[in-house]
Every structure is written in C-alpha cells, then in structure tokens.
C-alpha cells in the first residue's frame, strides 16, 4: 500500500507491504523522507551546550544496579523474534544532535533475531560517511553479539572535531579519512560497552 505520513517535522512517502502467511509477520517498506531530526523524534536533547565555547568532562563511575552511565539491566530482545522487516530508502537529511548527514541512504532489516544495517551513508562536513553493522540475538533470553564498520572519507577535520566535542575553540584545517571495525557481546548496555574491541586507521590531507 502507498505511504504518506507526517511524524513531527518529517514527511514520509513510499510503499509498505505485509506478508502474514509465515510463522512471523514480514513487513517490507521503501520510504523517502525529507528532513529527519532523529533526536527530536525520539525526544532526546543531545545538542552540546557550548554557549561559552567550553566542554566539561567528569569521570564516569561504573554503573551499579540499573543506574549509572550505562545500565546493567538485561536487554529484552524478545521483540527481535516477533516480527521480521525490511526497510530501505533515502532521506534529504538525517541528524542526531550535532551530527548531520545529507543525501542519506539506508538499508535495514530484521530477520529471526538478526538486525542488519547493510547501508547507512550520506554526505557529512564536505565528505562522506558510511556505516554498516549487525546485532544478533540467537534467542529471546540470550546476550547480544554485535559488530560494525565506520568509514569517513575526506571529512572536514574542524567540523568533525567541533561536532564530536561541542567546542568552538578547535581550529584546524584539512580533511580526514578514517576506517574502524568494532565488535562486542553482552546482555546489558554496560556489558556491551565494556566488551567493545576493534581496530582502525586514519589519514589526513592538507592538515594545518
């Protein structure tokens, strides 16, 4: 069926089909989106407070119980086993806090507990960014295993550092390219963060 919808400031169009003949529903959607401010849609304010051009950092204490920086509460992955879906499409822009993508493309699917991001890419700060990854839940009560890849190509160093740190005090010229692969496994957000490991490489051009 045809899709025309507005969610907050975002306009969606495309098509959606549902196959209910199998053991699980299979939802397939192809969508085109205008501007997609993800932080506004999910109700999170992740913009840096940099009115004074400063960044304040505090030591992170280990999470205890269900609190702290990262929760130790077990992630409920039951919903990953109730439905399968395929979502592909494009967006004029995609943003989350200071991170802004233009001309974004995405290809995301969920199949029998395996969430795959085959494509999430777009233009960013004069260059390009490409992300992919997978999170797998073998069974509803089992820990998650995840891996991912990030690639930046010819991105403005100054714009990237300002978005990352929230500070306007950084002044640097030139472009950077960066590749990284990460993997982790765990039953809670805290365990997933603690288990992160990977490798990466970077290079710069015209750096001043």
PDB file of C-alpha atoms in Angstrom:
ATOM      1  CA  UNK A   1       0.000   0.000   0.000  1.00  0.00           C
ATOM      2  CA  UNK A   2       1.072   3.585  -0.560  1.00  0.00           C
ATOM      3  CA  UNK A   3       2.517   5.508   2.380  1.00  0.00           C
ATOM      4  CA  UNK A   4       2.032   9.226   3.033  1.00  0.00           C
ATOM      5  CA  UNK A   5       2.656  10.379   6.583  1.00  0.00           C
ATOM      6  CA  UNK A   6       3.949  13.195   8.753  1.00  0.00           C
ATOM      7  CA  UNK A   7       5.739  12.474  12.016  1.00  0.00           C
ATOM      8  CA  UNK A   8       6.796  15.644  13.814  1.00  0.00           C
ATOM      9  CA  UNK A   9       8.687  17.790  11.309  1.00  0.00           C
ATOM     10  CA  UNK A  10       9.336  14.873   8.944  1.00  0.00           C
ATOM     11  CA  UNK A  11       7.409  13.937   5.808  1.00  0.00           C
ATOM     12  CA  UNK A  12       7.383  10.290   4.716  1.00  0.00           C
ATOM     13  CA  UNK A  13       6.287   8.756   1.417  1.00  0.00           C
ATOM     14  CA  UNK A  14       6.703   5.344  -0.207  1.00  0.00           C
ATOM     15  CA  UNK A  15       5.150   1.907  -0.036  1.00  0.00           C
ATOM     16  CA  UNK A  16       4.571  -0.752   2.618  1.00  0.00           C
ATOM     17  CA  UNK A  17       3.646  -4.420   2.231  1.00  0.00           C
ATOM     18  CA  UNK A  18       2.890  -7.062   4.866  1.00  0.00           C
ATOM     19  CA  UNK A  19       3.122 -10.835   4.469  1.00  0.00           C
ATOM     20  CA  UNK A  20       1.256 -12.628   7.254  1.00  0.00           C
ATOM     21  CA  UNK A  21       1.431 -16.116   5.778  1.00  0.00           C
ATOM     22  CA  UNK A  22       4.548 -17.254   7.634  1.00  0.00           C
ATOM     23  CA  UNK A  23       5.311 -18.048  11.253  1.00  0.00           C
ATOM     24  CA  UNK A  24       6.156 -14.359  11.766  1.00  0.00           C
ATOM     25  CA  UNK A  25       4.823 -11.252  10.053  1.00  0.00           C
ATOM     26  CA  UNK A  26       7.155  -9.862   7.376  1.00  0.00           C
ATOM     27  CA  UNK A  27       6.908  -6.110   6.838  1.00  0.00           C
ATOM     28  CA  UNK A  28       8.654  -4.553   3.836  1.00  0.00           C
ATOM     29  CA  UNK A  29       8.878  -0.804   3.303  1.00  0.00           C
ATOM     30  CA  UNK A  30      10.520   1.529   0.823  1.00  0.00           C
ATOM     31  CA  UNK A  31      10.423   5.113   2.035  1.00  0.00           C
ATOM     32  CA  UNK A  32      11.602   8.564   1.074  1.00  0.00           C
ATOM     33  CA  UNK A  33      11.997  11.120   3.846  1.00  0.00           C
ATOM     34  CA  UNK A  34      12.592  14.856   3.795  1.00  0.00           C
ATOM     35  CA  UNK A  35      14.479  16.159   6.824  1.00  0.00           C
ATOM     36  CA  UNK A  36      14.789  13.594   9.628  1.00  0.00           C
ATOM     37  CA  UNK A  37      15.887  15.084  13.002  1.00  0.00           C
ATOM     38  CA  UNK A  38      16.087  11.813  14.895  1.00  0.00           C
ATOM     39  CA  UNK A  39      16.776  13.387  18.291  1.00  0.00           C
ATOM     40  CA  UNK A  40      13.575  15.462  18.057  1.00  0.00           C
ATOM     41  CA  UNK A  41      11.512  12.456  17.022  1.00  0.00           C
ATOM     42  CA  UNK A  42      12.693  10.331  19.967  1.00  0.00           C
ATOM     43  CA  UNK A  43      12.543  13.224  22.444  1.00  0.00           C
ATOM     44  CA  UNK A  44      16.265  13.416  23.258  1.00  0.00           C
ATOM     45  CA  UNK A  45      18.166  16.694  23.539  1.00  0.00           C
ATOM     46  CA  UNK A  46      21.694  15.702  22.577  1.00  0.00           C
ATOM     47  CA  UNK A  47      22.955  19.095  21.448  1.00  0.00           C
ATOM     48  CA  UNK A  48      26.153  20.279  23.082  1.00  0.00           C
ATOM     49  CA  UNK A  49      25.819  23.187  25.470  1.00  0.00           C
ATOM     50  CA  UNK A  50      28.686  25.213  24.049  1.00  0.00           C
ATOM     51  CA  UNK A  51      27.470  28.745  24.631  1.00  0.00           C
ATOM     52  CA  UNK A  52      30.777  29.546  26.343  1.00  0.00           C
ATOM     53  CA  UNK A  53      32.886  27.537  23.915  1.00  0.00           C
ATOM     54  CA  UNK A  54      33.901  25.082  26.612  1.00  0.00           C
ATOM     55  CA  UNK A  55      33.446  21.395  27.224  1.00  0.00           C
ATOM     56  CA  UNK A  56      33.247  19.989  30.729  1.00  0.00           C
ATOM     57  CA  UNK A  57      34.191  16.392  31.397  1.00  0.00           C
ATOM     58  CA  UNK A  58      33.560  14.359  34.514  1.00  0.00           C
ATOM     59  CA  UNK A  59      34.890  10.896  35.353  1.00  0.00           C
ATOM     60  CA  UNK A  60      32.414   8.128  34.655  1.00  0.00           C
ATOM     61  CA  UNK A  61      31.756   5.865  37.586  1.00  0.00           C
ATOM     62  CA  UNK A  62      30.975   2.213  36.933  1.00  0.00           C
ATOM     63  CA  UNK A  63      27.256   1.539  36.600  1.00  0.00           C
ATOM     64  CA  UNK A  64      25.660  -0.114  39.610  1.00  0.00           C
ATOM     65  CA  UNK A  65      22.385  -1.963  39.564  1.00  0.00           C
ATOM     66  CA  UNK A  66      20.245  -0.387  36.886  1.00  0.00           C
ATOM     67  CA  UNK A  67      21.762   3.111  37.151  1.00  0.00           C
ATOM     68  CA  UNK A  68      24.981   4.861  36.359  1.00  0.00           C
ATOM     69  CA  UNK A  69      26.198   5.898  32.943  1.00  0.00           C
ATOM     70  CA  UNK A  70      25.311   2.560  31.352  1.00  0.00           C
ATOM     71  CA  UNK A  71      22.596   0.301  32.657  1.00  0.00           C
ATOM     72  CA  UNK A  72      23.403  -3.216  33.816  1.00  0.00           C
ATOM     73  CA  UNK A  73      19.815  -4.266  33.293  1.00  0.00           C
ATOM     74  CA  UNK A  74      19.442  -7.158  30.850  1.00  0.00           C
ATOM     75  CA  UNK A  75      18.308  -6.091  27.397  1.00  0.00           C
ATOM     76  CA  UNK A  76      14.970  -7.630  26.494  1.00  0.00           C
ATOM     77  CA  UNK A  77      15.404  -8.898  22.941  1.00  0.00           C
ATOM     78  CA  UNK A  78      12.045 -10.663  22.751  1.00  0.00           C
ATOM     79  CA  UNK A  79      10.702  -8.150  20.220  1.00  0.00           C
ATOM     80  CA  UNK A  80      13.527  -9.069  17.810  1.00  0.00           C
ATOM     81  CA  UNK A  81      11.959 -12.507  17.478  1.00  0.00           C
ATOM     82  CA  UNK A  82       8.312 -11.487  16.996  1.00  0.00           C
ATOM     83  CA  UNK A  83       8.454  -9.869  13.573  1.00  0.00           C
ATOM     84  CA  UNK A  84      10.729  -9.619  10.542  1.00  0.00           C
ATOM     85  CA  UNK A  85      11.105  -6.464   8.468  1.00  0.00           C
ATOM     86  CA  UNK A  86      12.991  -4.853   5.616  1.00  0.00           C
ATOM     87  CA  UNK A  87      13.361  -1.062   5.405  1.00  0.00           C
ATOM     88  CA  UNK A  88      15.134   0.704   2.568  1.00  0.00           C
ATOM     89  CA  UNK A  89      15.043   4.278   1.401  1.00  0.00           C
ATOM     90  CA  UNK A  90      16.605   7.706   1.405  1.00  0.00           C
ATOM     91  CA  UNK A  91      16.421  10.986   3.295  1.00  0.00           C
ATOM     92  CA  UNK A  92      17.182  14.545   2.241  1.00  0.00           C
ATOM     93  CA  UNK A  93      18.905  14.981   5.589  1.00  0.00           C
ATOM     94  CA  UNK A  94      19.404  12.939   8.744  1.00  0.00           C
ATOM     95  CA  UNK A  95      20.574  14.463  12.014  1.00  0.00           C
ATOM     96  CA  UNK A  96      21.177  13.490  15.620  1.00  0.00           C
ATOM     97  CA  UNK A  97      22.376  16.360  17.757  1.00  0.00           C
ATOM     98  CA  UNK A  98      25.410  17.943  16.066  1.00  0.00           C
ATOM     99  CA  UNK A  99      25.796  15.045  13.611  1.00  0.00           C
ATOM    100  CA  UNK A 100      24.280  15.893  10.243  1.00  0.00           C
ATOM    101  CA  UNK A 101      24.042  13.711   7.142  1.00  0.00           C
ATOM    102  CA  UNK A 102      22.791  14.932   3.760  1.00  0.00           C
ATOM    103  CA  UNK A 103      21.521  12.778   0.899  1.00  0.00           C
ATOM    104  CA  UNK A 104      21.343   9.796   3.251  1.00  0.00           C
ATOM    105  CA  UNK A 105      20.593   6.243   2.158  1.00  0.00           C
ATOM    106  CA  UNK A 106      19.668   3.308   4.380  1.00  0.00           C
ATOM    107  CA  UNK A 107      19.012  -0.421   4.180  1.00  0.00           C
ATOM    108  CA  UNK A 108      17.981  -2.026   7.486  1.00  0.00           C
ATOM    109  CA  UNK A 109      16.456  -5.444   8.100  1.00  0.00           C
ATOM    110  CA  UNK A 110      15.438  -7.707  10.963  1.00  0.00           C
ATOM    111  CA  UNK A 111      15.309 -11.431  10.279  1.00  0.00           C
ATOM    112  CA  UNK A 112      14.843 -14.040  13.022  1.00  0.00           C
ATOM    113  CA  UNK A 113      16.653 -12.057  15.688  1.00  0.00           C
ATOM    114  CA  UNK A 114      19.383 -10.608  13.469  1.00  0.00           C
ATOM    115  CA  UNK A 115      19.237  -6.833  12.979  1.00  0.00           C
ATOM    116  CA  UNK A 116      21.376  -5.863   9.990  1.00  0.00           C
ATOM    117  CA  UNK A 117      22.330  -2.367   8.867  1.00  0.00           C
ATOM    118  CA  UNK A 118      23.587  -3.128   5.365  1.00  0.00           C
ATOM    119  CA  UNK A 119      23.743   0.550   4.448  1.00  0.00           C
ATOM    120  CA  UNK A 120      23.666   3.870   6.274  1.00  0.00           C
ATOM    121  CA  UNK A 121      25.564   6.527   4.375  1.00  0.00           C
ATOM    122  CA  UNK A 122      25.477  10.135   3.302  1.00  0.00           C
ATOM    123  CA  UNK A 123      27.377  13.381   2.870  1.00  0.00           C
ATOM    124  CA  UNK A 124      28.880  14.893   6.029  1.00  0.00           C
ATOM    125  CA  UNK A 125      31.036  18.010   6.518  1.00  0.00           C
ATOM    126  CA  UNK A 126      32.285  18.112   2.933  1.00  0.00           C
ATOM    127  CA  UNK A 127      32.966  14.376   2.716  1.00  0.00           C
ATOM    128  CA  UNK A 128      31.143  11.086   3.059  1.00  0.00           C
ATOM    129  CA  UNK A 129      30.318   8.708   5.892  1.00  0.00           C
ATOM    130  CA  UNK A 130      29.402   5.030   5.539  1.00  0.00           C
ATOM    131  CA  UNK A 131      28.243   2.758   8.351  1.00  0.00           C
ATOM    132  CA  UNK A 132      27.214  -0.888   8.477  1.00  0.00           C
ATOM    133  CA  UNK A 133      26.746  -3.493  11.179  1.00  0.00           C
ATOM    134  CA  UNK A 134      24.783  -6.305  12.717  1.00  0.00           C
ATOM    135  CA  UNK A 135      23.315  -7.149  16.132  1.00  0.00           C
ATOM    136  CA  UNK A 136      22.272 -10.759  16.684  1.00  0.00           C
ATOM    137  CA  UNK A 137      20.063 -12.238  19.381  1.00  0.00           C
ATOM    138  CA  UNK A 138      20.107 -16.042  18.934  1.00  0.00           C
ATOM    139  CA  UNK A 139      17.159 -16.413  21.343  1.00  0.00           C
ATOM    140  CA  UNK A 140      14.942 -14.011  23.344  1.00  0.00           C
ATOM    141  CA  UNK A 141      16.878 -14.571  26.573  1.00  0.00           C
ATOM    142  CA  UNK A 142      20.386 -14.730  25.088  1.00  0.00           C
ATOM    143  CA  UNK A 143      23.047 -11.969  25.095  1.00  0.00           C
ATOM    144  CA  UNK A 144      23.520  -9.782  22.049  1.00  0.00           C
ATOM    145  CA  UNK A 145      26.517 -10.074  19.752  1.00  0.00           C
ATOM    146  CA  UNK A 146      27.236  -7.042  17.595  1.00  0.00           C
ATOM    147  CA  UNK A 147      29.788  -5.809  15.103  1.00  0.00           C
ATOM    148  CA  UNK A 148      30.063  -2.777  12.903  1.00  0.00           C
ATOM    149  CA  UNK A 149      32.170  -0.763  10.491  1.00  0.00           C
ATOM    150  CA  UNK A 150      32.550   3.004  10.184  1.00  0.00           C
ATOM    151  CA  UNK A 151      34.209   4.773   7.275  1.00  0.00           C
ATOM    152  CA  UNK A 152      34.766   8.522   6.858  1.00  0.00           C
ATOM    153  CA  UNK A 153      36.150   9.866   3.606  1.00  0.00           C
ATOM    154  CA  UNK A 154      37.550  13.396   3.150  1.00  0.00           C
ATOM    155  CA  UNK A 155      35.576  14.907   6.042  1.00  0.00           C
ATOM    156  CA  UNK A 156      36.446  18.408   7.281  1.00  0.00           C
ATOM    157  CA  UNK A 157      38.590  17.950  10.398  1.00  0.00           C
ATOM    158  CA  UNK A 158      37.460  21.180  12.061  1.00  0.00           C
ATOM    159  CA  UNK A 159      33.739  20.496  11.572  1.00  0.00           C
ATOM    160  CA  UNK A 160      34.126  16.885  12.718  1.00  0.00           C
ATOM    161  CA  UNK A 161      36.022  17.784  15.903  1.00  0.00           C
ATOM    162  CA  UNK A 162      33.553  20.554  16.758  1.00  0.00           C
ATOM    163  CA  UNK A 163      30.627  18.151  16.350  1.00  0.00           C
ATOM    164  CA  UNK A 164      32.371  15.499  18.434  1.00  0.00           C
ATOM    165  CA  UNK A 165      33.493  17.769  21.280  1.00  0.00           C
ATOM    166  CA  UNK A 166      30.957  20.583  21.163  1.00  0.00           C
ATOM    167  CA  UNK A 167      33.784  23.109  21.405  1.00  0.00           C
ATOM    168  CA  UNK A 168      34.191  26.056  19.063  1.00  0.00           C
ATOM    169  CA  UNK A 169      37.759  26.591  20.299  1.00  0.00           C
ATOM    170  CA  UNK A 170      39.266  23.986  17.974  1.00  0.00           C
ATOM    171  CA  UNK A 171      40.733  25.469  14.812  1.00  0.00           C
ATOM    172  CA  UNK A 172      42.202  23.057  12.299  1.00  0.00           C
ATOM    173  CA  UNK A 173      42.262  22.918   8.531  1.00  0.00           C
ATOM    174  CA  UNK A 174      42.276  19.926   6.259  1.00  0.00           C
ATOM    175  CA  UNK A 175      40.360  16.712   5.729  1.00  0.00           C
ATOM    176  CA  UNK A 176      40.496  13.319   7.395  1.00  0.00           C
ATOM    177  CA  UNK A 177      39.640   9.798   6.270  1.00  0.00           C
ATOM    178  CA  UNK A 178      39.032   7.093   8.836  1.00  0.00           C
ATOM    179  CA  UNK A 179      38.116   3.400   8.950  1.00  0.00           C
ATOM    180  CA  UNK A 180      37.198   1.395  12.032  1.00  0.00           C
ATOM    181  CA  UNK A 181      35.800  -2.040  12.793  1.00  0.00           C
ATOM    182  CA  UNK A 182      34.346  -2.854  16.208  1.00  0.00           C
ATOM    183  CA  UNK A 183      32.711  -5.849  17.868  1.00  0.00           C
ATOM    184  CA  UNK A 184      31.205  -6.649  21.237  1.00  0.00           C
ATOM    185  CA  UNK A 185      28.875  -9.015  23.060  1.00  0.00           C
ATOM    186  CA  UNK A 186      26.876  -8.825  26.258  1.00  0.00           C
ATOM    187  CA  UNK A 187      23.492  -8.990  27.928  1.00  0.00           C
ATOM    188  CA  UNK A 188      23.272  -5.338  29.043  1.00  0.00           C
ATOM    189  CA  UNK A 189      24.303  -1.899  27.751  1.00  0.00           C
ATOM    190  CA  UNK A 190      27.139  -1.820  30.314  1.00  0.00           C
ATOM    191  CA  UNK A 191      28.393  -5.222  29.181  1.00  0.00           C
ATOM    192  CA  UNK A 192      28.262  -4.208  25.517  1.00  0.00           C
ATOM    193  CA  UNK A 193      30.290  -1.048  26.189  1.00  0.00           C
ATOM    194  CA  UNK A 194      32.807  -2.899  28.364  1.00  0.00           C
ATOM    195  CA  UNK A 195      33.245  -5.585  25.723  1.00  0.00           C
ATOM    196  CA  UNK A 196      33.998  -3.216  22.838  1.00  0.00           C
ATOM    197  CA  UNK A 197      37.110  -4.053  20.866  1.00  0.00           C
ATOM    198  CA  UNK A 198      38.308  -3.316  17.379  1.00  0.00           C
ATOM    199  CA  UNK A 199      40.819  -1.668  15.121  1.00  0.00           C
ATOM    200  CA  UNK A 200      41.043   1.425  12.971  1.00  0.00           C
ATOM    201  CA  UNK A 201      43.250   3.609  10.820  1.00  0.00           C
ATOM    202  CA  UNK A 202      43.176   7.255   9.813  1.00  0.00           C
ATOM    203  CA  UNK A 203      44.912   9.618   7.429  1.00  0.00           C
ATOM    204  CA  UNK A 204      44.738  13.340   6.800  1.00  0.00           C
ATOM    205  CA  UNK A 205      45.256  15.646   3.847  1.00  0.00           C
ATOM    206  CA  UNK A 206      46.082  19.348   3.887  1.00  0.00           C
ATOM    207  CA  UNK A 207      46.233  19.444   7.682  1.00  0.00           C
ATOM    208  CA  UNK A 208      47.232  22.746   9.286  1.00  0.00           C
TER     209      UNK A 208
END
